[in-house]
Amino acid sequence: MSTVAVTGFIQAHAVDVWRLLTDLPGRAARMTAAGPTELLTPGPFGPGTAWREERVQPGGGTLTEEFLVVEALAPHRLVLCSSGADVDYRITWSLRPVRRRRRGCTAVTVTQEAVPTAPYPRVVALLLGGLAARAVEVALRRDLADLTVAAAAAVGSVDAA
Protein backbone atom coordinates (compact mmCIF):
# COMPACT_ATOMS: atom_id res chain seq x y z
CA MET A 1 0.00 0.00 0.00
CA SER A 2 1.23 3.50 -0.76
CA THR A 3 -0.06 6.68 0.86
CA VAL A 4 0.36 10.28 -0.25
CA ALA A 5 -0.97 13.24 1.76
CA VAL A 6 -0.91 17.00 1.23
CA THR A 7 -2.17 19.77 3.51
CA GLY A 8 -3.10 23.36 2.77
CA PHE A 9 -4.92 26.25 4.40
CA ILE A 10 -8.02 27.76 2.85
CA GLN A 11 -9.23 31.21 3.93
CA ALA A 12 -12.83 30.10 4.36
CA HIS A 13 -14.91 28.40 7.02
CA ALA A 14 -15.10 24.60 6.93
CA VAL A 15 -18.82 24.65 6.03
CA ASP A 16 -18.04 26.75 2.93
CA VAL A 17 -15.17 24.47 1.91
CA TRP A 18 -17.42 21.44 2.47
CA ARG A 19 -20.14 22.94 0.27
CA LEU A 20 -17.66 23.42 -2.58
CA LEU A 21 -16.13 19.99 -2.10
CA THR A 22 -19.49 18.21 -2.25
CA ASP A 23 -21.10 20.27 -5.05
CA LEU A 24 -20.88 17.66 -7.81
CA PRO A 25 -22.69 19.65 -10.56
CA GLY A 26 -20.22 22.54 -10.11
CA ARG A 27 -17.15 20.31 -9.83
CA ALA A 28 -15.99 20.52 -13.46
CA ALA A 29 -16.12 24.33 -13.37
CA ARG A 30 -13.90 24.45 -10.24
CA MET A 31 -11.47 21.60 -10.72
CA THR A 32 -8.98 22.01 -13.57
CA ALA A 33 -8.35 18.26 -13.71
CA ALA A 34 -12.03 17.25 -13.71
CA GLY A 35 -14.19 17.05 -16.78
CA PRO A 36 -17.98 16.84 -16.78
CA THR A 37 -19.43 14.96 -13.82
CA GLU A 38 -22.03 12.27 -14.41
CA LEU A 39 -24.02 11.50 -11.28
CA LEU A 40 -24.62 7.73 -11.05
CA THR A 41 -26.95 7.69 -8.02
CA PRO A 42 -30.07 9.73 -7.21
CA GLY A 43 -30.68 11.60 -3.99
CA PRO A 44 -28.74 13.92 -1.70
CA PHE A 45 -24.96 13.80 -1.31
CA GLY A 46 -23.82 11.28 1.28
CA PRO A 47 -22.59 7.71 1.73
CA GLY A 48 -23.52 5.73 -1.36
CA THR A 49 -23.36 8.72 -3.73
CA ALA A 50 -21.43 7.76 -6.86
CA TRP A 51 -20.27 9.73 -9.89
CA ARG A 52 -18.07 9.39 -12.95
CA GLU A 53 -15.72 12.02 -14.31
CA GLU A 54 -12.92 12.30 -16.80
CA ARG A 55 -9.69 13.43 -15.10
CA VAL A 56 -6.75 15.10 -16.79
CA GLN A 57 -3.55 13.40 -15.65
CA PRO A 58 -0.52 15.43 -14.48
CA GLY A 59 1.61 14.15 -17.37
CA GLY A 60 -1.16 14.67 -19.94
CA GLY A 61 -3.87 12.39 -21.21
CA THR A 62 -7.19 11.63 -19.57
CA LEU A 63 -8.62 8.88 -17.43
CA THR A 64 -12.26 8.13 -16.64
CA GLU A 65 -12.76 7.48 -12.94
CA GLU A 66 -15.73 6.53 -10.81
CA PHE A 67 -15.95 7.70 -7.21
CA LEU A 68 -18.12 6.37 -4.39
CA VAL A 69 -18.72 8.23 -1.14
CA VAL A 70 -17.94 5.86 1.74
CA GLU A 71 -18.15 8.37 4.58
CA ALA A 72 -19.43 11.95 4.76
CA LEU A 73 -19.22 13.73 8.11
CA ALA A 74 -20.07 17.33 7.25
CA PRO A 75 -18.06 19.54 7.44
CA HIS A 76 -15.12 17.53 8.71
CA ARG A 77 -14.39 14.36 6.76
CA LEU A 78 -15.14 12.95 3.33
CA VAL A 79 -13.94 9.50 2.28
CA LEU A 80 -14.14 8.36 -1.34
CA CYS A 81 -13.27 5.07 -3.01
CA SER A 82 -12.28 4.53 -6.61
CA SER A 83 -11.28 1.25 -8.23
CA GLY A 84 -8.55 1.21 -10.85
CA ALA A 85 -6.85 -1.51 -12.83
CA ASP A 86 -5.65 -3.91 -10.11
CA VAL A 87 -5.59 -1.10 -7.52
CA ASP A 88 -8.22 0.29 -5.16
CA TYR A 89 -7.92 3.94 -4.13
CA ARG A 90 -9.19 5.57 -0.96
CA ILE A 91 -9.22 9.37 -0.93
CA THR A 92 -9.84 11.12 2.39
CA TRP A 93 -10.52 14.85 2.72
CA SER A 94 -10.13 16.12 6.30
CA LEU A 95 -11.27 19.66 7.15
CA ARG A 96 -10.21 21.24 10.44
CA PRO A 97 -11.22 24.78 11.45
CA VAL A 98 -8.27 26.94 12.51
CA ARG A 99 -7.67 30.61 13.20
CA ARG A 100 -5.10 32.41 11.05
CA ARG A 101 -4.56 36.13 11.16
CA ARG A 102 -7.64 36.36 13.36
CA ARG A 103 -9.86 35.01 10.58
CA GLY A 104 -11.70 31.77 10.08
CA CYS A 105 -9.64 29.35 8.06
CA THR A 106 -9.72 25.66 7.28
CA ALA A 107 -6.76 23.28 7.31
CA VAL A 108 -7.47 20.76 4.56
CA THR A 109 -5.59 17.49 4.28
CA VAL A 110 -6.24 15.20 1.35
CA THR A 111 -4.81 11.69 1.53
CA GLN A 112 -4.79 9.04 -1.17
CA GLU A 113 -4.09 5.42 -0.32
CA ALA A 114 -3.46 2.94 -3.13
CA VAL A 115 -4.00 -0.72 -2.31
CA PRO A 116 -2.91 -3.20 -5.00
CA THR A 117 -5.49 -5.95 -5.55
CA ALA A 118 -3.28 -8.23 -7.65
CA PRO A 119 0.37 -9.37 -7.36
CA TYR A 120 1.64 -7.60 -10.51
CA PRO A 121 0.86 -4.04 -9.31
CA ARG A 122 2.70 -4.78 -6.06
CA VAL A 123 5.89 -5.47 -8.02
CA VAL A 124 5.40 -2.34 -10.15
CA ALA A 125 4.74 -0.30 -6.99
CA LEU A 126 8.05 -1.44 -5.55
CA LEU A 127 9.90 -0.48 -8.73
CA LEU A 128 8.09 2.77 -9.58
CA GLY A 129 6.62 3.77 -6.21
CA GLY A 130 8.47 7.08 -5.91
CA LEU A 131 7.53 8.20 -9.41
CA ALA A 132 3.88 7.29 -8.90
CA ALA A 133 3.82 8.99 -5.50
CA ARG A 134 5.14 12.23 -7.03
CA ALA A 135 2.47 12.12 -9.75
CA VAL A 136 -0.24 11.56 -7.13
CA GLU A 137 1.15 14.40 -5.01
CA VAL A 138 1.03 16.76 -8.01
CA ALA A 139 -2.60 15.78 -8.67
CA LEU A 140 -3.63 16.20 -5.01
CA ARG A 141 -1.90 19.60 -4.78
CA ARG A 142 -3.69 20.70 -7.97
CA ASP A 143 -7.09 19.66 -6.56
CA LEU A 144 -6.34 21.44 -3.28
CA ALA A 145 -5.23 24.59 -5.13
CA ASP A 146 -8.41 24.52 -7.22
CA LEU A 147 -10.50 24.24 -4.04
CA THR A 148 -8.57 27.16 -2.53
CA VAL A 149 -9.26 29.36 -5.57
CA ALA A 150 -12.94 28.40 -5.58
CA ALA A 151 -13.26 29.17 -1.87
CA ALA A 152 -11.57 32.56 -2.32
CA ALA A 153 -14.00 33.40 -5.13
CA ALA A 154 -16.99 32.25 -3.07
CA VAL A 155 -15.91 34.15 0.04
CA GLY A 156 -15.15 37.22 -2.08
CA SER A 157 -18.63 37.13 -3.60
CA VAL A 158 -20.17 36.83 -0.13
CA ASP A 159 -18.03 39.71 1.20
CA ALA A 160 -19.03 41.87 -1.77
CA ALA A 161 -22.75 41.31 -1.17
PDB file of C-alpha atoms in Angstrom:
ATOM      1  CA  MET A   1       0.000   0.000   0.000  1.00  0.00           C
ATOM      2  CA  SER A   2       1.234   3.499  -0.757  1.00  0.00           C
ATOM      3  CA  THR A   3      -0.060   6.679   0.857  1.00  0.00           C
ATOM      4  CA  VAL A   4       0.364  10.284  -0.246  1.00  0.00           C
ATOM      5  CA  ALA A   5      -0.970  13.239   1.755  1.00  0.00           C
ATOM      6  CA  VAL A   6      -0.914  17.003   1.227  1.00  0.00           C
ATOM      7  CA  THR A   7      -2.167  19.773   3.511  1.00  0.00           C
ATOM      8  CA  GLY A   8      -3.101  23.360   2.773  1.00  0.00           C
ATOM      9  CA  PHE A   9      -4.917  26.247   4.404  1.00  0.00           C
ATOM     10  CA  ILE A  10      -8.024  27.763   2.845  1.00  0.00           C
ATOM     11  CA  GLN A  11      -9.231  31.207   3.926  1.00  0.00           C
ATOM     12  CA  ALA A  12     -12.834  30.097   4.359  1.00  0.00           C
ATOM     13  CA  HIS A  13     -14.908  28.396   7.024  1.00  0.00           C
ATOM     14  CA  ALA A  14     -15.101  24.604   6.928  1.00  0.00           C
ATOM     15  CA  VAL A  15     -18.816  24.654   6.029  1.00  0.00           C
ATOM     16  CA  ASP A  16     -18.043  26.750   2.932  1.00  0.00           C
ATOM     17  CA  VAL A  17     -15.174  24.474   1.910  1.00  0.00           C
ATOM     18  CA  TRP A  18     -17.416  21.440   2.465  1.00  0.00           C
ATOM     19  CA  ARG A  19     -20.135  22.940   0.268  1.00  0.00           C
ATOM     20  CA  LEU A  20     -17.660  23.423  -2.580  1.00  0.00           C
ATOM     21  CA  LEU A  21     -16.127  19.987  -2.099  1.00  0.00           C
ATOM     22  CA  THR A  22     -19.487  18.211  -2.253  1.00  0.00           C
ATOM     23  CA  ASP A  23     -21.104  20.275  -5.046  1.00  0.00           C
ATOM     24  CA  LEU A  24     -20.879  17.665  -7.809  1.00  0.00           C
ATOM     25  CA  PRO A  25     -22.686  19.654 -10.559  1.00  0.00           C
ATOM     26  CA  GLY A  26     -20.219  22.541 -10.107  1.00  0.00           C
ATOM     27  CA  ARG A  27     -17.153  20.308  -9.834  1.00  0.00           C
ATOM     28  CA  ALA A  28     -15.994  20.515 -13.462  1.00  0.00           C
ATOM     29  CA  ALA A  29     -16.115  24.327 -13.370  1.00  0.00           C
ATOM     30  CA  ARG A  30     -13.902  24.446 -10.239  1.00  0.00           C
ATOM     31  CA  MET A  31     -11.468  21.598 -10.722  1.00  0.00           C
ATOM     32  CA  THR A  32      -8.976  22.009 -13.568  1.00  0.00           C
ATOM     33  CA  ALA A  33      -8.351  18.258 -13.714  1.00  0.00           C
ATOM     34  CA  ALA A  34     -12.033  17.251 -13.708  1.00  0.00           C
ATOM     35  CA  GLY A  35     -14.194  17.046 -16.777  1.00  0.00           C
ATOM     36  CA  PRO A  36     -17.983  16.838 -16.785  1.00  0.00           C
ATOM     37  CA  THR A  37     -19.434  14.964 -13.823  1.00  0.00           C
ATOM     38  CA  GLU A  38     -22.026  12.274 -14.410  1.00  0.00           C
ATOM     39  CA  LEU A  39     -24.021  11.500 -11.278  1.00  0.00           C
ATOM     40  CA  LEU A  40     -24.618   7.734 -11.048  1.00  0.00           C
ATOM     41  CA  THR A  41     -26.949   7.690  -8.021  1.00  0.00           C
ATOM     42  CA  PRO A  42     -30.068   9.729  -7.211  1.00  0.00           C
ATOM     43  CA  GLY A  43     -30.679  11.600  -3.993  1.00  0.00           C
ATOM     44  CA  PRO A  44     -28.745  13.917  -1.705  1.00  0.00           C
ATOM     45  CA  PHE A  45     -24.958  13.798  -1.310  1.00  0.00           C
ATOM     46  CA  GLY A  46     -23.822  11.280   1.281  1.00  0.00           C
ATOM     47  CA  PRO A  47     -22.595   7.714   1.733  1.00  0.00           C
ATOM     48  CA  GLY A  48     -23.523   5.734  -1.365  1.00  0.00           C
ATOM     49  CA  THR A  49     -23.356   8.721  -3.727  1.00  0.00           C
ATOM     50  CA  ALA A  50     -21.432   7.763  -6.863  1.00  0.00           C
ATOM     51  CA  TRP A  51     -20.274   9.727  -9.886  1.00  0.00           C
ATOM     52  CA  ARG A  52     -18.071   9.389 -12.953  1.00  0.00           C
ATOM     53  CA  GLU A  53     -15.720  12.015 -14.310  1.00  0.00           C
ATOM     54  CA  GLU A  54     -12.922  12.302 -16.803  1.00  0.00           C
ATOM     55  CA  ARG A  55      -9.692  13.428 -15.095  1.00  0.00           C
ATOM     56  CA  VAL A  56      -6.748  15.103 -16.791  1.00  0.00           C
ATOM     57  CA  GLN A  57      -3.553  13.400 -15.647  1.00  0.00           C
ATOM     58  CA  PRO A  58      -0.524  15.433 -14.476  1.00  0.00           C
ATOM     59  CA  GLY A  59       1.607  14.150 -17.368  1.00  0.00           C
ATOM     60  CA  GLY A  60      -1.158  14.675 -19.940  1.00  0.00           C
ATOM     61  CA  GLY A  61      -3.865  12.389 -21.205  1.00  0.00           C
ATOM     62  CA  THR A  62      -7.187  11.626 -19.567  1.00  0.00           C
ATOM     63  CA  LEU A  63      -8.619   8.876 -17.429  1.00  0.00           C
ATOM     64  CA  THR A  64     -12.258   8.131 -16.637  1.00  0.00           C
ATOM     65  CA  GLU A  65     -12.757   7.479 -12.937  1.00  0.00           C
ATOM     66  CA  GLU A  66     -15.732   6.527 -10.808  1.00  0.00           C
ATOM     67  CA  PHE A  67     -15.951   7.700  -7.212  1.00  0.00           C
ATOM     68  CA  LEU A  68     -18.116   6.370  -4.390  1.00  0.00           C
ATOM     69  CA  VAL A  69     -18.723   8.230  -1.139  1.00  0.00           C
ATOM     70  CA  VAL A  70     -17.937   5.863   1.739  1.00  0.00           C
ATOM     71  CA  GLU A  71     -18.147   8.373   4.581  1.00  0.00           C
ATOM     72  CA  ALA A  72     -19.425  11.952   4.756  1.00  0.00           C
ATOM     73  CA  LEU A  73     -19.223  13.732   8.112  1.00  0.00           C
ATOM     74  CA  ALA A  74     -20.066  17.335   7.253  1.00  0.00           C
ATOM     75  CA  PRO A  75     -18.061  19.541   7.437  1.00  0.00           C
ATOM     76  CA  HIS A  76     -15.118  17.528   8.714  1.00  0.00           C
ATOM     77  CA  ARG A  77     -14.395  14.358   6.763  1.00  0.00           C
ATOM     78  CA  LEU A  78     -15.136  12.955   3.327  1.00  0.00           C
ATOM     79  CA  VAL A  79     -13.944   9.501   2.276  1.00  0.00           C
ATOM     80  CA  LEU A  80     -14.145   8.357  -1.339  1.00  0.00           C
ATOM     81  CA  CYS A  81     -13.266   5.070  -3.009  1.00  0.00           C
ATOM     82  CA  SER A  82     -12.280   4.534  -6.614  1.00  0.00           C
ATOM     83  CA  SER A  83     -11.280   1.254  -8.231  1.00  0.00           C
ATOM     84  CA  GLY A  84      -8.551   1.205 -10.846  1.00  0.00           C
ATOM     85  CA  ALA A  85      -6.848  -1.514 -12.832  1.00  0.00           C
ATOM     86  CA  ASP A  86      -5.646  -3.906 -10.115  1.00  0.00           C
ATOM     87  CA  VAL A  87      -5.592  -1.097  -7.515  1.00  0.00           C
ATOM     88  CA  ASP A  88      -8.222   0.292  -5.157  1.00  0.00           C
ATOM     89  CA  TYR A  89      -7.915   3.940  -4.132  1.00  0.00           C
ATOM     90  CA  ARG A  90      -9.190   5.572  -0.959  1.00  0.00           C
ATOM     91  CA  ILE A  91      -9.219   9.375  -0.934  1.00  0.00           C
ATOM     92  CA  THR A  92      -9.841  11.124   2.389  1.00  0.00           C
ATOM     93  CA  TRP A  93     -10.521  14.854   2.722  1.00  0.00           C
ATOM     94  CA  SER A  94     -10.126  16.119   6.295  1.00  0.00           C
ATOM     95  CA  LEU A  95     -11.271  19.660   7.149  1.00  0.00           C
ATOM     96  CA  ARG A  96     -10.214  21.237  10.435  1.00  0.00           C
ATOM     97  CA  PRO A  97     -11.222  24.780  11.447  1.00  0.00           C
ATOM     98  CA  VAL A  98      -8.275  26.936  12.514  1.00  0.00           C
ATOM     99  CA  ARG A  99      -7.672  30.615  13.203  1.00  0.00           C
ATOM    100  CA  ARG A 100      -5.101  32.407  11.051  1.00  0.00           C
ATOM    101  CA  ARG A 101      -4.564  36.129  11.155  1.00  0.00           C
ATOM    102  CA  ARG A 102      -7.643  36.365  13.361  1.00  0.00           C
ATOM    103  CA  ARG A 103      -9.862  35.010  10.584  1.00  0.00           C
ATOM    104  CA  GLY A 104     -11.700  31.766  10.083  1.00  0.00           C
ATOM    105  CA  CYS A 105      -9.643  29.351   8.058  1.00  0.00           C
ATOM    106  CA  THR A 106      -9.721  25.656   7.284  1.00  0.00           C
ATOM    107  CA  ALA A 107      -6.765  23.284   7.308  1.00  0.00           C
ATOM    108  CA  VAL A 108      -7.472  20.762   4.564  1.00  0.00           C
ATOM    109  CA  THR A 109      -5.589  17.489   4.282  1.00  0.00           C
ATOM    110  CA  VAL A 110      -6.237  15.198   1.350  1.00  0.00           C
ATOM    111  CA  THR A 111      -4.807  11.693   1.528  1.00  0.00           C
ATOM    112  CA  GLN A 112      -4.789   9.043  -1.168  1.00  0.00           C
ATOM    113  CA  GLU A 113      -4.095   5.424  -0.321  1.00  0.00           C
ATOM    114  CA  ALA A 114      -3.465   2.944  -3.130  1.00  0.00           C
ATOM    115  CA  VAL A 115      -3.999  -0.716  -2.312  1.00  0.00           C
ATOM    116  CA  PRO A 116      -2.914  -3.202  -5.000  1.00  0.00           C
ATOM    117  CA  THR A 117      -5.495  -5.947  -5.549  1.00  0.00           C
ATOM    118  CA  ALA A 118      -3.277  -8.232  -7.647  1.00  0.00           C
ATOM    119  CA  PRO A 119       0.370  -9.373  -7.356  1.00  0.00           C
ATOM    120  CA  TYR A 120       1.641  -7.605 -10.511  1.00  0.00           C
ATOM    121  CA  PRO A 121       0.858  -4.039  -9.309  1.00  0.00           C
ATOM    122  CA  ARG A 122       2.698  -4.783  -6.058  1.00  0.00           C
ATOM    123  CA  VAL A 123       5.893  -5.468  -8.017  1.00  0.00           C
ATOM    124  CA  VAL A 124       5.403  -2.340 -10.151  1.00  0.00           C
ATOM    125  CA  ALA A 125       4.738  -0.297  -6.990  1.00  0.00           C
ATOM    126  CA  LEU A 126       8.054  -1.444  -5.549  1.00  0.00           C
ATOM    127  CA  LEU A 127       9.895  -0.476  -8.726  1.00  0.00           C
ATOM    128  CA  LEU A 128       8.090   2.769  -9.584  1.00  0.00           C
ATOM    129  CA  GLY A 129       6.624   3.775  -6.215  1.00  0.00           C
ATOM    130  CA  GLY A 130       8.473   7.081  -5.909  1.00  0.00           C
ATOM    131  CA  LEU A 131       7.535   8.202  -9.411  1.00  0.00           C
ATOM    132  CA  ALA A 132       3.882   7.286  -8.900  1.00  0.00           C
ATOM    133  CA  ALA A 133       3.820   8.995  -5.496  1.00  0.00           C
ATOM    134  CA  ARG A 134       5.143  12.230  -7.027  1.00  0.00           C
ATOM    135  CA  ALA A 135       2.471  12.124  -9.746  1.00  0.00           C
ATOM    136  CA  VAL A 136      -0.237  11.563  -7.129  1.00  0.00           C
ATOM    137  CA  GLU A 137       1.146  14.404  -5.009  1.00  0.00           C
ATOM    138  CA  VAL A 138       1.025  16.764  -8.011  1.00  0.00           C
ATOM    139  CA  ALA A 139      -2.602  15.782  -8.668  1.00  0.00           C
ATOM    140  CA  LEU A 140      -3.629  16.199  -5.012  1.00  0.00           C
ATOM    141  CA  ARG A 141      -1.904  19.603  -4.779  1.00  0.00           C
ATOM    142  CA  ARG A 142      -3.693  20.703  -7.969  1.00  0.00           C
ATOM    143  CA  ASP A 143      -7.088  19.663  -6.564  1.00  0.00           C
ATOM    144  CA  LEU A 144      -6.338  21.439  -3.278  1.00  0.00           C
ATOM    145  CA  ALA A 145      -5.226  24.589  -5.129  1.00  0.00           C
ATOM    146  CA  ASP A 146      -8.412  24.524  -7.215  1.00  0.00           C
ATOM    147  CA  LEU A 147     -10.505  24.243  -4.044  1.00  0.00           C
ATOM    148  CA  THR A 148      -8.566  27.159  -2.528  1.00  0.00           C
ATOM    149  CA  VAL A 149      -9.259  29.363  -5.568  1.00  0.00           C
ATOM    150  CA  ALA A 150     -12.943  28.397  -5.584  1.00  0.00           C
ATOM    151  CA  ALA A 151     -13.263  29.167  -1.870  1.00  0.00           C
ATOM    152  CA  ALA A 152     -11.575  32.556  -2.315  1.00  0.00           C
ATOM    153  CA  ALA A 153     -14.002  33.401  -5.125  1.00  0.00           C
ATOM    154  CA  ALA A 154     -16.995  32.251  -3.071  1.00  0.00           C
ATOM    155  CA  VAL A 155     -15.908  34.149   0.039  1.00  0.00           C
ATOM    156  CA  GLY A 156     -15.147  37.215  -2.081  1.00  0.00           C
ATOM    157  CA  SER A 157     -18.625  37.135  -3.602  1.00  0.00           C
ATOM    158  CA  VAL A 158     -20.173  36.829  -0.125  1.00  0.00           C
ATOM    159  CA  ASP A 159     -18.030  39.710   1.202  1.00  0.00           C
ATOM    160  CA  ALA A 160     -19.032  41.867  -1.769  1.00  0.00           C
ATOM    161  CA  ALA A 161     -22.751  41.305  -1.175  1.00  0.00           C
TER     162      ALA A 161
END
